[in-house]
C-alpha cells in the first residue's frame, strides 16, 4: 500500500516574497499555492500569511485579490502629478501607495501630444522604467477624474486676489487665487478649493468652490478635521425626519427588568448612555464567591431597521466621531441622545446579556434577551469611584449596598481573570482638551484612569465575549473584532532593539502577550519605560473588523466582538441584528452573507481609522492654539519618533506633539538607525533615541495645521544661546560641508 502523501513544507514569508518578486506581474493565492504544492489546510494558512504581509507593508494588494512586492512598482501604473520643480520637471506619486515609508521618486517625461499640458493633480496611466534613483514614467493617457481639492484659509492680498494657506501639513506652499476665482471669499474664511493647472509667480493656482465658517469660529479646528477627512456630518432630511418620528418601544414580549437596579457609568461630559450594568453575589452553593451580572445595551436595532434611511446613513458614517467641542454622531441626536439613550428613570428598550462568573472571573454561562429597563441612576466614573473610596454623595449613598459594592466585587473577580489571561498591558496616556463656554482652550491634561473605568471595561469585554460565543454556538456569522499577533519581522526588529538595551525578549514559536508584559514590567518606573512602551506598541498589529475569526491577541481572547456600543459603532449594530435573528428575538434582526460581511468589515475598519485620524488632528490643532502664546518657552519632552527628517517629540505636561528638524540639531552629521530608532552624530557620538527625555524650546506653533516646531537645548546651555533653525538648517558652514561629504 502506498504511503499517504506528505504535505510540502510551508514556505517562509521570505520565500513567498521572492516568488512574487520574480513573477512578471501580480500573483494570486492560487498561483502561490500551486508553486509550493500546498494542500487545503496550508492554503487556509497562506491566506492569513498573505494578509499579514500586506498589513506589514511587505506586499501590495492589487486587483482581484492579487499581490505584488510593496516596494516594487508595476510596469504600468496609475500615478498622480504631485509637484513641479523650478526647472519644470513633473514628479508623480503612485495612486495606491500603502507602505509606511515614502514612495520612490517618479519623474514624468514630457509628452507634447498631451493637451492641455500635464499639471499638478492630473492622474496619468504611465509606463514605468526603473532608474538608479527611482522611476521614469512615460504617459500613456490622462485619466479623467474630479479636480484635486484642498482645504485652507483664504487671505485677501490686493485687488480682490488672494492666497490660500492649506490646512494640511503635507501642503508646504500657499496657493494663489485670482479675482474671478475667489467666489467672494473674505479674509479669514475657511474655504474648499480646487487646484488649477499651471503656476503663477512660483505658486500653484486654485479656485474657491465653497466658503465655510470663519476661522474666528471656536469650532473651526474641528470643522477642518471634518472636511479634511471627509467625515459625513450633514444629516439628510429624510434621516432626520425618520428619527423625529420615533417614539417609545412597546413592552410586548420583552422581559421586564424595570425593577432591576441597572446603572449607567460614563464620563461627566457624556450625553448618550448606551450601556448599563448590575451585579449581585451568586447564592448558588455550586459557585462560592461567584457573581450574577447583567449588561444592558440600548436596543438600537428596534429603531434602525436594515435598509432604512437611518440604517444606510449609519452604515455610511460607520461610527460617531468625538472632538473636543462637538460630536458627529452615527445616529441622529433624536435617537442617540433620546430614545436610544438609557436615561435615568425612563423606560428604554434594551438587549441584555445576563451571565454568571466564578470567584476567579471565569464566564460560566450566559443568555441574551430583549428587555425593557429603567436606569436607577446616571453615574460618572469619578462619582462612583469616590463612593467606593468612602465618599458617597446624595445619589450614590442609597446605592452602596445593592449597586456600588456588588459591582466592585464582580469587577475584582473579572480582574483576576484578566490577570490570568495575561492581556497586553501598555501604559498609554490619553490627552484631554478642556474648552470653556466660549470655545477657548483652558487646559490640556492627561485623562485620569480609575478603577471605575476598568470596571466598565471588564463588564463590556465579558459581554462582548458572550455575544461572540452565542453566535458561534448558533453557527451564525459574526462580525469579530480581531487583533492579530505581531509579525515575525516586527518581533525580530523589536528583539534587536531590546538587545541594545540589554533586555532579552524570549521569542518562541508562538508569541503571547505575557512575553511583552514581562519586558514592560522590567522597565516600569525606570527611564526606559516610555521608550519600551512606544516600541512595543509599534510592534503590534492593528485591530480590525472581520467575519474571519483569528482571535484578539491584545486581550488574549480566542473570540471577541463588539456588542456594547450600537449608538456609536455600526459593527455593534451588526452583532445585535445577528443575535436577534439567531435567537428569534423579534423584528430588526438580520443575517448577512459572507461576502457582504467581508466588505462591511473592511469598510467599518476604514471608517474607524478615518475617525481616529480626524480626532487626533483636531486635538493637535487645539493644542497648537493653546501653546501659540508660549513660543520661546522651554518644555520637558520625550522622543516619540526618529526619522531621517529629525525627531518627533511629545511634551510631558500637555502631551503635545511636534518636530525637531534635523537641521536644528547641534552641528554634526547624523546617521539614522531605523532598527535602533536613533540618530547618532558621526563626529560627536551624540545620540538621540526613541523614548529619550529632552529639554526643548517651542520655536513655532501653527494652529491651522496643528504643526509645532521645537529645538533641542544642549545640556547645560542657556536657552538664549541656542540658534533658531534658518535656511542653512541650523548648521555652520563647516557642518553643512561635512553633511554633504557624508551623503556622497
XYZ file of C-alpha atoms in Angstrom:
744
model
C 0.000 0.000 0.000
C 1.478 3.380 -0.963
C 2.264 5.713 1.909
C -0.009 8.774 2.248
C 1.371 11.844 0.538
C 3.189 14.121 2.956
C 2.348 17.832 2.625
C 5.064 20.027 1.156
C 6.885 22.273 3.655
C 5.078 25.573 4.124
C 7.088 28.447 2.591
C 8.538 31.213 4.727
C 7.451 34.808 4.190
C 10.812 35.459 2.523
C 10.226 32.610 0.059
C 6.733 33.911 -0.740
C 8.097 37.410 -1.276
C 10.907 36.102 -3.502
C 8.379 34.196 -5.640
C 6.250 37.331 -6.064
C 9.293 39.490 -6.827
C 10.411 37.086 -9.561
C 6.944 36.908 -11.145
C 6.340 39.114 -14.206
C 3.217 40.659 -12.666
C 0.909 40.445 -9.679
C 0.059 36.934 -8.485
C -2.828 35.422 -6.539
C -3.114 32.824 -3.801
C -3.819 30.067 -6.312
C -0.525 30.571 -8.186
C 1.462 30.698 -4.935
C -0.236 27.543 -3.618
C 0.446 25.733 -6.888
C 4.101 26.806 -6.940
C 4.724 25.498 -3.411
C 2.380 22.465 -3.775
C 0.256 23.379 -0.751
C -2.649 21.287 0.478
C -6.097 22.571 1.554
C -5.084 23.264 5.163
C -1.927 25.067 4.059
C -3.962 27.202 1.629
C -6.004 28.491 4.548
C -2.792 29.368 6.382
C -1.455 31.018 3.209
C -4.469 33.352 3.124
C -3.662 34.519 6.659
C 0.058 34.946 5.893
C -0.644 36.998 2.753
C -2.948 39.272 4.717
C -0.257 39.731 7.400
C 2.362 40.547 4.771
C 0.056 43.154 3.217
C -0.664 44.740 6.615
C 3.066 44.796 7.415
C 3.836 46.540 4.130
C 5.734 43.648 2.519
C 3.110 43.147 -0.191
C 0.901 45.436 -2.225
C -2.722 44.441 -2.766
C -3.714 44.600 -6.411
C -6.912 43.885 -8.287
C -8.859 40.667 -7.799
C -7.109 39.696 -4.532
C -3.723 39.605 -6.213
C -0.438 40.717 -4.699
C 2.791 42.374 -5.747
C 6.001 43.471 -3.996
C 5.079 46.571 -1.985
C 8.430 48.232 -2.747
C 8.428 47.458 -6.461
C 6.154 49.356 -8.805
C 4.464 47.539 -11.712
C 5.391 48.277 -15.331
C 2.111 50.131 -15.962
C 0.712 52.238 -13.123
C -1.800 54.978 -12.391
C 0.091 57.959 -10.966
C -0.817 61.478 -9.901
C 1.292 64.544 -10.649
C 2.349 65.726 -7.194
C 4.614 68.699 -7.878
C 6.593 70.685 -10.445
C 10.139 71.764 -9.630
C 11.733 75.063 -10.566
C 13.026 73.526 -13.811
C 9.534 72.481 -14.873
C 10.060 68.769 -14.251
C 6.961 66.828 -13.239
C 7.103 64.490 -10.239
C 4.389 61.925 -9.587
C 3.294 59.554 -6.833
C 1.528 56.165 -7.088
C -2.221 56.446 -6.566
C -2.427 53.477 -4.182
C 0.757 53.599 -2.131
C 0.119 51.913 1.251
C 3.675 51.368 2.507
C 4.689 53.370 5.607
C 7.842 54.786 4.010
C 7.859 57.446 1.299
C 7.155 56.248 -2.268
C 10.020 56.112 -4.781
C 10.729 59.166 -6.909
C 8.850 59.135 -10.233
C 9.882 61.662 -12.895
C 7.292 62.066 -15.662
C 8.736 62.652 -19.125
C 7.127 65.403 -21.215
C 4.575 64.462 -23.851
C 3.911 67.218 -26.397
C 0.865 65.417 -27.760
C -0.991 65.585 -24.436
C -3.291 68.644 -24.459
C -3.610 70.519 -22.221
C -0.185 70.034 -20.700
C 0.022 67.926 -17.561
C -0.149 69.791 -14.257
C -0.350 69.172 -10.537
C -3.310 66.984 -9.657
C -3.582 65.254 -13.040
C -3.821 61.469 -13.000
C -1.996 59.601 -15.715
C -1.720 55.991 -16.760
C 2.014 55.659 -17.345
C 4.616 53.090 -18.334
C 7.423 52.943 -15.777
C 11.096 52.153 -16.194
C 13.426 51.790 -13.226
C 16.356 54.199 -12.925
C 19.178 54.456 -10.447
C 17.264 56.882 -8.235
C 13.666 55.802 -8.795
C 11.471 55.521 -11.879
C 10.941 57.303 -15.181
C 7.303 57.446 -16.283
C 6.124 57.822 -19.869
C 2.468 58.948 -20.057
C 0.074 56.651 -21.905
C -3.124 58.625 -21.381
C -4.682 61.095 -18.983
C -7.382 59.702 -16.696
C -10.409 61.967 -16.360
C -11.076 62.497 -12.637
C -12.504 65.087 -10.316
C -10.113 68.018 -9.748
C -7.793 67.818 -6.771
C -9.316 69.722 -3.872
C -7.684 71.449 -0.921
C -8.907 72.943 2.319
C -7.398 76.183 3.531
C -7.782 79.672 4.960
C -8.333 82.473 2.439
C -6.455 85.752 2.794
C -7.153 88.714 0.502
C -3.943 90.211 -0.935
C -4.891 93.024 -3.313
C -7.475 93.957 -5.961
C -9.673 91.037 -5.000
C -6.917 88.469 -5.449
C -5.924 86.234 -2.593
C -3.932 83.377 -1.186
C -4.978 80.106 0.414
C -2.969 78.700 3.307
C -3.605 74.934 3.295
C -4.711 73.235 6.488
C -2.730 70.070 5.697
C 0.854 69.746 6.890
C 1.621 67.889 3.670
C 0.992 71.045 1.655
C 4.001 73.244 2.308
C 3.149 76.046 -0.137
C 0.325 78.518 -0.458
C -1.981 78.768 -3.480
C -2.786 81.937 -5.388
C -6.389 82.798 -6.242
C -7.262 85.267 -8.983
C -10.100 87.738 -8.506
C -12.569 85.831 -10.692
C -11.911 82.624 -8.736
C -12.471 83.809 -5.133
C -16.269 83.193 -5.049
C -16.491 86.270 -2.808
C -14.355 84.728 -0.036
C -13.278 87.076 2.751
C -10.040 87.089 4.700
C -10.016 84.541 7.484
C -12.634 82.260 5.933
C -12.101 78.529 5.665
C -12.605 77.537 2.025
C -12.696 74.423 -0.111
C -10.901 74.953 -3.415
C -9.778 73.034 -6.488
C -6.205 73.110 -7.740
C -5.864 74.527 -11.258
C -3.136 73.624 -13.751
C -0.201 75.947 -14.184
C 1.718 78.245 -11.829
C 1.668 81.953 -11.008
C 4.727 83.692 -9.560
C 6.005 80.302 -8.485
C 2.751 79.375 -6.735
C 0.069 76.997 -7.909
C -3.359 78.401 -8.701
C -6.642 77.428 -7.079
C -10.316 78.289 -7.454
C -12.629 78.598 -4.437
C -15.505 76.107 -4.613
C -17.151 76.630 -1.236
C -16.927 79.135 1.600
C -17.090 77.514 5.032
C -17.067 79.075 8.503
C -14.647 81.788 9.510
C -11.551 80.859 11.484
C -12.793 83.067 14.323
C -15.415 80.371 14.995
C -14.372 78.460 18.152
C -15.287 75.207 16.397
C -13.167 75.887 13.310
C -10.456 73.362 14.197
C -12.952 70.519 14.433
C -14.541 71.731 11.206
C -11.186 71.487 9.439
C -10.737 67.885 10.615
C -14.266 67.001 9.490
C -13.826 68.377 5.985
C -10.223 67.249 5.548
C -11.094 63.636 6.384
C -14.450 63.568 4.565
C -16.416 62.856 7.749
C -20.140 62.777 6.809
C -21.671 65.441 9.058
C -24.685 66.745 7.127
C -27.854 64.846 8.020
C -30.115 64.110 5.021
C -33.635 65.500 5.671
C -35.306 62.096 5.368
C -32.960 60.652 8.014
C -33.655 63.446 10.474
C -37.400 63.140 9.828
C -37.305 59.385 10.482
C -35.535 59.939 13.800
C -38.034 62.605 14.855
C -40.916 60.195 14.203
C -39.501 57.654 16.649
C -41.296 57.007 19.895
C -41.309 54.676 22.908
C -40.924 50.966 22.217
C -43.732 48.675 23.469
C -43.157 46.121 26.220
C -44.764 43.312 24.161
C -42.672 40.143 24.576
C -39.740 41.873 26.252
C -38.504 40.770 29.665
C -39.461 43.391 32.243
C -36.259 44.479 34.029
C -37.526 47.840 35.231
C -37.147 46.833 38.879
C -33.537 45.691 38.439
C -31.189 48.490 39.679
C -29.176 48.847 36.475
C -26.993 51.990 36.384
C -25.038 53.764 33.656
C -21.443 54.843 34.359
C -19.917 57.307 31.883
C -17.743 60.389 31.609
C -19.020 63.632 33.060
C -19.421 65.141 29.581
C -21.237 62.126 28.039
C -24.659 62.768 26.527
C -25.574 59.327 25.202
C -25.749 56.344 27.554
C -25.838 53.041 25.703
C -24.774 50.582 28.426
C -25.956 49.831 31.960
C -24.594 47.321 34.476
C -25.740 45.352 37.523
C -24.295 42.657 39.776
C -25.140 40.634 42.860
C -23.459 37.804 44.749
C -24.372 34.367 43.396
C -26.292 32.375 46.035
C -25.763 29.069 44.222
C -23.841 26.704 46.510
C -22.014 25.341 43.466
C -20.497 28.784 42.781
C -18.976 30.043 46.070
C -17.673 33.595 45.748
C -19.238 33.920 42.291
C -21.402 36.666 40.852
C -24.521 37.147 38.749
C -24.205 40.098 36.382
C -26.151 41.890 33.699
C -25.059 44.219 30.911
C -27.980 46.000 29.226
C -27.356 47.724 25.894
C -29.654 50.188 24.125
C -31.813 48.370 21.546
C -30.791 50.462 18.551
C -31.953 47.705 16.189
C -35.568 48.407 17.193
C -35.324 51.948 15.782
C -32.842 51.412 12.950
C -34.179 48.686 10.674
C -31.997 47.143 7.924
C -32.220 49.020 4.628
C -33.981 52.070 6.098
C -32.760 55.639 5.574
C -31.491 55.645 9.171
C -29.604 52.408 8.585
C -27.974 53.498 5.328
C -26.769 56.767 6.855
C -25.426 54.980 9.952
C -23.571 52.485 7.760
C -22.037 55.302 5.713
C -20.780 57.034 8.849
C -19.597 53.797 10.450
C -19.126 55.334 13.888
C -19.503 58.514 15.883
C -16.537 60.907 15.817
C -15.613 62.750 19.009
C -13.935 66.176 19.003
C -13.032 68.399 21.968
C -16.005 70.696 21.236
C -18.568 68.505 19.461
C -19.616 65.046 18.350
C -20.504 63.947 14.837
C -22.925 61.175 15.815
C -23.545 57.984 13.871
C -27.257 58.299 14.664
C -29.350 61.497 14.749
C -29.463 63.104 18.188
C -33.182 62.363 18.499
C -32.086 58.725 18.831
C -28.517 58.878 20.177
C -29.399 61.336 22.942
C -33.084 60.435 23.071
C -34.903 57.132 22.600
C -31.696 55.043 22.431
C -30.093 56.702 25.452
C -30.575 54.844 28.755
C -31.632 57.898 30.734
C -32.373 57.502 34.440
C -35.956 56.855 35.491
C -37.188 56.461 31.888
C -38.324 53.234 30.228
C -35.929 52.156 27.489
C -35.787 49.042 25.266
C -32.551 47.089 25.542
C -30.768 43.911 24.551
C -29.386 42.398 27.731
C -26.921 39.628 28.479
C -27.169 38.034 31.914
C -24.157 35.977 32.883
C -22.546 34.198 35.822
C -18.869 34.263 36.724
C -16.985 32.294 39.344
C -14.758 33.745 42.054
C -11.868 33.865 39.570
C -13.894 35.795 36.976
C -14.355 32.895 34.562
C -17.524 33.047 32.467
C -19.750 30.104 33.450
C -22.909 30.704 31.425
C -24.856 33.484 29.744
C -28.054 34.248 27.882
C -29.408 37.101 25.775
C -32.910 38.555 25.756
C -34.794 41.612 24.660
C -35.968 43.601 27.655
C -37.375 46.852 28.983
C -35.264 48.617 31.604
C -35.305 51.777 33.683
C -31.896 53.095 34.749
C -31.694 53.602 38.521
C -29.045 56.323 38.185
C -26.719 58.106 35.775
C -23.307 57.940 37.453
C -19.932 59.314 36.400
C -16.631 57.472 36.740
C -15.378 59.933 39.348
C -18.666 59.849 41.280
C -18.848 56.067 41.755
C -15.109 55.885 42.484
C -15.493 58.445 45.271
C -18.364 56.373 46.653
C -16.219 53.241 46.556
C -13.420 55.133 48.321
C -15.729 56.126 51.190
C -17.104 59.460 49.988
C -20.639 58.788 48.680
C -22.882 61.695 47.695
C -26.659 62.072 47.778
C -27.031 59.942 44.618
C -24.618 57.120 45.445
C -25.256 56.798 49.196
C -28.576 54.914 48.754
C -26.938 52.673 46.121
C -23.940 51.490 48.154
C -25.280 48.144 49.339
C -27.189 46.909 46.306
C -25.292 48.600 43.434
C -21.820 50.001 44.163
C -20.388 47.269 46.405
C -21.610 44.327 44.261
C -20.311 45.947 41.066
C -16.819 46.336 42.526
C -16.991 42.801 43.911
C -17.735 41.375 40.466
C -15.037 43.609 38.984
C -12.451 42.184 41.392
C -13.277 38.694 40.108
C -13.133 39.785 36.459
C -9.784 41.455 37.100
C -8.427 38.098 38.314
C -9.459 36.524 35.010
C -7.784 39.333 33.112
C -4.568 38.849 35.040
C -4.721 35.082 34.473
C -5.086 35.614 30.707
C -2.066 37.945 30.732
C -3.573 40.582 28.468
C -1.188 43.092 26.921
C -0.715 45.911 29.471
C 0.638 49.011 27.747
C 0.891 52.292 29.653
C -0.538 54.793 27.172
C -1.656 58.270 28.151
C -4.675 59.944 26.544
C -4.851 63.708 26.006
C -7.926 65.668 27.089
C -8.550 69.164 25.732
C -10.625 71.269 28.128
C -12.683 74.005 26.439
C -14.814 76.670 28.128
C -18.196 78.005 27.015
C -16.607 80.458 24.570
C -14.614 77.725 22.803
C -11.286 78.755 24.347
C -8.862 76.020 25.388
C -8.283 76.360 29.124
C -6.199 73.258 29.759
C -4.694 70.149 28.177
C -4.202 67.277 30.544
C -3.819 63.542 30.778
C -7.074 61.671 31.349
C -7.190 60.049 34.759
C -7.709 56.267 34.712
C -9.666 54.991 37.717
C -10.806 51.561 38.834
C -14.305 52.611 37.743
C -13.041 52.875 34.155
C -11.571 49.384 34.423
C -14.795 48.068 35.965
C -16.863 49.134 32.959
C -14.161 47.893 30.598
C -14.199 44.386 32.123
C -18.007 44.179 32.141
C -18.082 45.215 28.474
C -15.343 42.746 27.481
C -17.257 39.918 29.161
C -20.483 40.883 27.367
C -18.627 41.047 24.049
C -17.176 37.577 24.581
C -20.636 36.251 25.449
C -22.044 37.704 22.203
C -19.319 36.090 20.083
C -19.753 32.728 21.842
C -23.532 32.813 21.347
C -23.261 33.470 17.611
C -20.660 30.726 17.232
C -22.872 28.202 19.021
C -25.738 29.107 16.703
C -23.397 28.787 13.699
C -24.305 32.345 12.763
C -21.934 34.767 11.020
C -20.296 37.187 13.442
C -18.516 40.484 12.866
C -15.491 39.728 15.018
C -13.146 42.296 16.461
C -9.817 40.719 15.578
C -6.278 41.604 16.580
C -3.528 39.540 15.006
C -0.274 38.674 16.720
C 2.782 40.714 15.663
C 4.525 39.572 12.504
C 7.819 37.723 12.631
C 9.593 40.728 11.085
C 8.306 43.097 13.773
C 9.210 40.668 16.522
C 12.723 40.337 15.141
C 13.113 44.125 14.919
C 11.795 44.525 18.483
C 14.156 41.831 19.747
C 17.153 43.549 18.181
C 16.148 46.888 19.682
C 15.657 45.402 23.148
C 19.044 43.663 22.874
C 20.617 47.112 22.525
C 19.108 47.928 25.953
C 20.307 44.648 27.487
C 16.728 43.398 27.568
C 16.092 39.910 26.239
C 12.804 39.147 24.513
C 12.026 35.467 24.980
C 10.998 34.507 21.465
C 9.177 31.243 20.946
C 7.218 29.541 18.215
C 4.019 31.214 19.456
C 4.177 34.811 20.652
C 1.954 35.649 23.634
C 1.131 38.933 25.427
C 2.863 37.705 28.594
C 6.215 37.969 26.813
C 5.630 41.680 26.231
C 4.322 42.177 29.780
C 7.499 40.680 31.228
C 9.560 43.255 29.351
C 7.215 46.103 30.328
C 7.362 45.049 33.985
C 11.176 45.144 33.926
C 11.253 48.757 32.740
C 8.318 50.037 34.818
C 9.223 53.206 36.764
C 12.604 53.451 35.040
C 13.901 55.942 32.444
C 13.347 53.248 29.794
C 9.602 52.924 30.449
C 8.335 55.367 27.814
C 10.793 54.178 25.194
C 9.977 50.493 25.576
C 6.212 51.093 25.713
C 6.447 53.037 22.440
C 8.451 50.321 20.687
C 6.210 47.516 21.940
C 3.139 49.460 20.765
C 4.644 49.874 17.284
C 5.330 46.167 17.061
C 1.624 45.362 17.394
C -0.804 44.678 14.559
C -3.839 46.903 14.089
C -7.221 45.700 15.321
C -9.972 45.462 12.707
C -13.410 44.059 11.940
C -13.756 40.791 10.058
C -16.078 37.758 9.822
C -12.957 35.541 9.807
C -12.005 34.922 13.420
C -8.309 34.852 14.325
C -8.836 35.883 17.955
C -7.811 39.030 19.801
C -4.112 38.956 20.641
C -4.024 42.018 22.918
C -6.910 40.815 25.087
C -5.705 37.190 24.919
C -9.153 36.017 23.810
C -9.998 33.306 21.281
C -13.220 35.016 20.221
C -14.307 38.599 20.629
C -16.708 41.040 19.003
C -18.174 44.488 19.688
C -21.689 44.369 21.140
C -21.823 47.127 23.756
C -21.965 50.440 21.811
C -24.523 50.298 18.969
C -25.290 54.019 19.359
C -21.804 54.939 18.214
C -20.456 51.867 16.317
C -22.176 50.230 13.362
C -20.243 46.980 13.962
C -22.098 46.592 17.271
C -25.431 47.098 15.496
C -24.475 44.302 13.063
C -23.860 41.991 16.050
C -27.180 42.989 17.666
C -29.064 42.131 14.492
C -27.272 38.810 14.177
C -28.192 37.893 17.779
C -31.827 38.903 17.279
C -32.021 36.803 14.118
C -30.169 33.785 15.552
C -32.175 33.763 18.811
C -35.547 34.673 17.223
C -35.957 37.735 19.443
C -38.365 39.607 17.187
C -38.152 42.245 14.443
C -34.986 44.084 13.445
C -32.733 41.056 13.053
C -30.533 40.469 10.021
C -28.035 37.842 8.886
C -25.531 39.000 6.261
C -23.777 36.582 3.906
C -20.020 36.018 3.870
C -19.053 38.378 1.038
C -21.175 41.201 2.444
C -19.594 40.720 5.868
C -16.075 40.846 4.422
C -16.823 44.060 2.546
C -18.598 45.631 5.509
C -15.776 44.685 7.885
C -13.263 46.425 5.636
C -15.495 49.490 5.328
C -16.004 49.778 9.094
C -12.285 49.325 9.791
C -11.522 52.170 7.387
C -14.206 54.381 8.948
C -12.685 53.731 12.373
C -9.223 54.760 11.154
C -10.702 57.830 9.458
C -12.373 58.888 12.704
C -9.201 58.326 14.741
C -7.210 60.476 12.303
C -9.767 63.289 12.398
C -9.947 63.229 16.202
C -6.151 63.305 16.523
C -5.804 66.161 14.021
C -8.406 68.250 15.852
C -6.649 67.706 19.184
C -3.335 68.693 17.563
C -4.839 71.954 16.273
C -6.409 72.865 19.608
C -3.109 72.044 21.293
C -1.182 74.296 18.909
C -3.712 77.074 19.570
C -3.207 76.616 23.313
C 0.601 76.803 23.003
C 0.910 79.535 20.368
C 1.307 82.159 23.104
C 4.188 80.164 24.594
C 6.581 80.283 21.625
C 10.056 80.604 23.118
C 9.173 78.673 26.255
C 11.170 75.610 27.333
C 9.433 72.283 27.981
C 10.396 68.824 29.120
C 9.731 66.305 26.349
C 10.436 62.764 25.269
C 11.239 61.456 21.797
C 8.281 59.559 20.290
C 9.693 59.057 16.801
C 13.039 59.133 14.997
C 13.307 59.671 11.234
C 15.813 60.973 8.722
C 13.976 64.304 8.896
C 14.550 64.689 12.635
C 12.928 63.872 15.955
C 9.246 63.794 16.832
C 8.780 64.770 20.457
C 5.918 64.756 22.964
C 5.722 67.334 25.757
C 5.360 65.694 29.148
C 2.891 68.155 30.678
C 0.400 68.538 27.794
C 1.111 65.565 25.500
C 1.599 67.996 22.592
C 3.489 66.554 19.619
C 5.917 68.336 17.322
C 9.038 68.042 15.188
C 12.662 68.814 15.913
C 14.085 69.227 12.373
C 17.408 67.508 11.888
C 18.850 70.788 10.620
C 18.289 72.330 14.071
C 20.241 69.682 15.985
C 23.730 70.626 17.189
C 26.289 70.694 14.335
C 27.154 67.207 13.179
C 26.278 64.672 10.506
C 23.596 62.410 11.961
C 23.211 58.767 10.940
C 19.706 57.345 11.169
C 19.497 53.796 12.554
C 15.990 52.550 11.793
C 16.346 49.365 13.856
C 17.578 51.192 16.975
C 15.228 54.166 16.419
C 18.106 56.585 16.804
C 20.091 59.439 15.276
C 23.802 59.383 16.083
C 26.271 62.172 15.408
C 29.172 60.872 13.356
C 31.732 63.231 14.937
C 30.463 63.890 18.443
C 28.825 60.496 19.094
C 25.769 62.337 20.427
C 22.736 60.012 20.259
C 19.031 60.797 20.191
C 16.810 57.754 20.769
C 13.160 56.852 20.985
C 11.811 57.492 24.488
C 14.724 59.755 25.457
C 13.958 62.743 27.698
C 14.928 66.179 26.364
C 14.561 69.866 27.116
C 13.130 71.593 24.047
C 12.195 75.129 23.116
C 8.980 75.812 21.190
C 10.035 77.681 18.035
C 6.778 77.703 16.079
C 3.112 76.724 16.568
C 0.674 76.778 13.629
C -2.914 76.125 14.786
C -4.298 75.896 11.253
C -2.240 72.741 10.587
C -1.621 71.639 14.163
C 2.102 71.639 13.468
C 4.725 72.609 16.035
C 8.467 73.009 15.622
C 10.862 72.560 18.533
C 14.579 72.899 19.070
C 16.647 70.685 21.345
C 18.574 72.528 24.025
C 22.120 71.371 24.654
C 22.572 70.152 28.246
C 23.913 72.994 30.365
C 23.478 75.572 27.621
C 21.160 78.508 28.441
C 18.157 78.752 26.090
C 19.164 82.196 24.808
C 22.392 80.796 23.467
C 20.586 78.369 21.159
C 20.309 79.164 17.458
C 16.961 79.192 15.698
C 16.657 76.983 12.634
C 17.214 79.004 9.471
C 17.752 78.473 5.776
C 21.070 76.850 6.493
C 19.423 74.188 8.615
C 20.987 75.378 11.843
C 24.477 74.145 10.850
C 27.677 76.076 10.469
C 29.280 76.245 7.010
C 31.753 73.585 8.099
C 28.921 71.471 9.482
C 26.984 71.740 6.210
C 30.098 70.760 4.266
C 30.574 67.697 6.448
C 26.959 66.746 5.851
C 27.378 66.967 2.074
C 30.512 64.854 2.228
C 28.725 62.250 4.319
C 25.936 61.870 1.750
C 28.262 61.049 -1.128
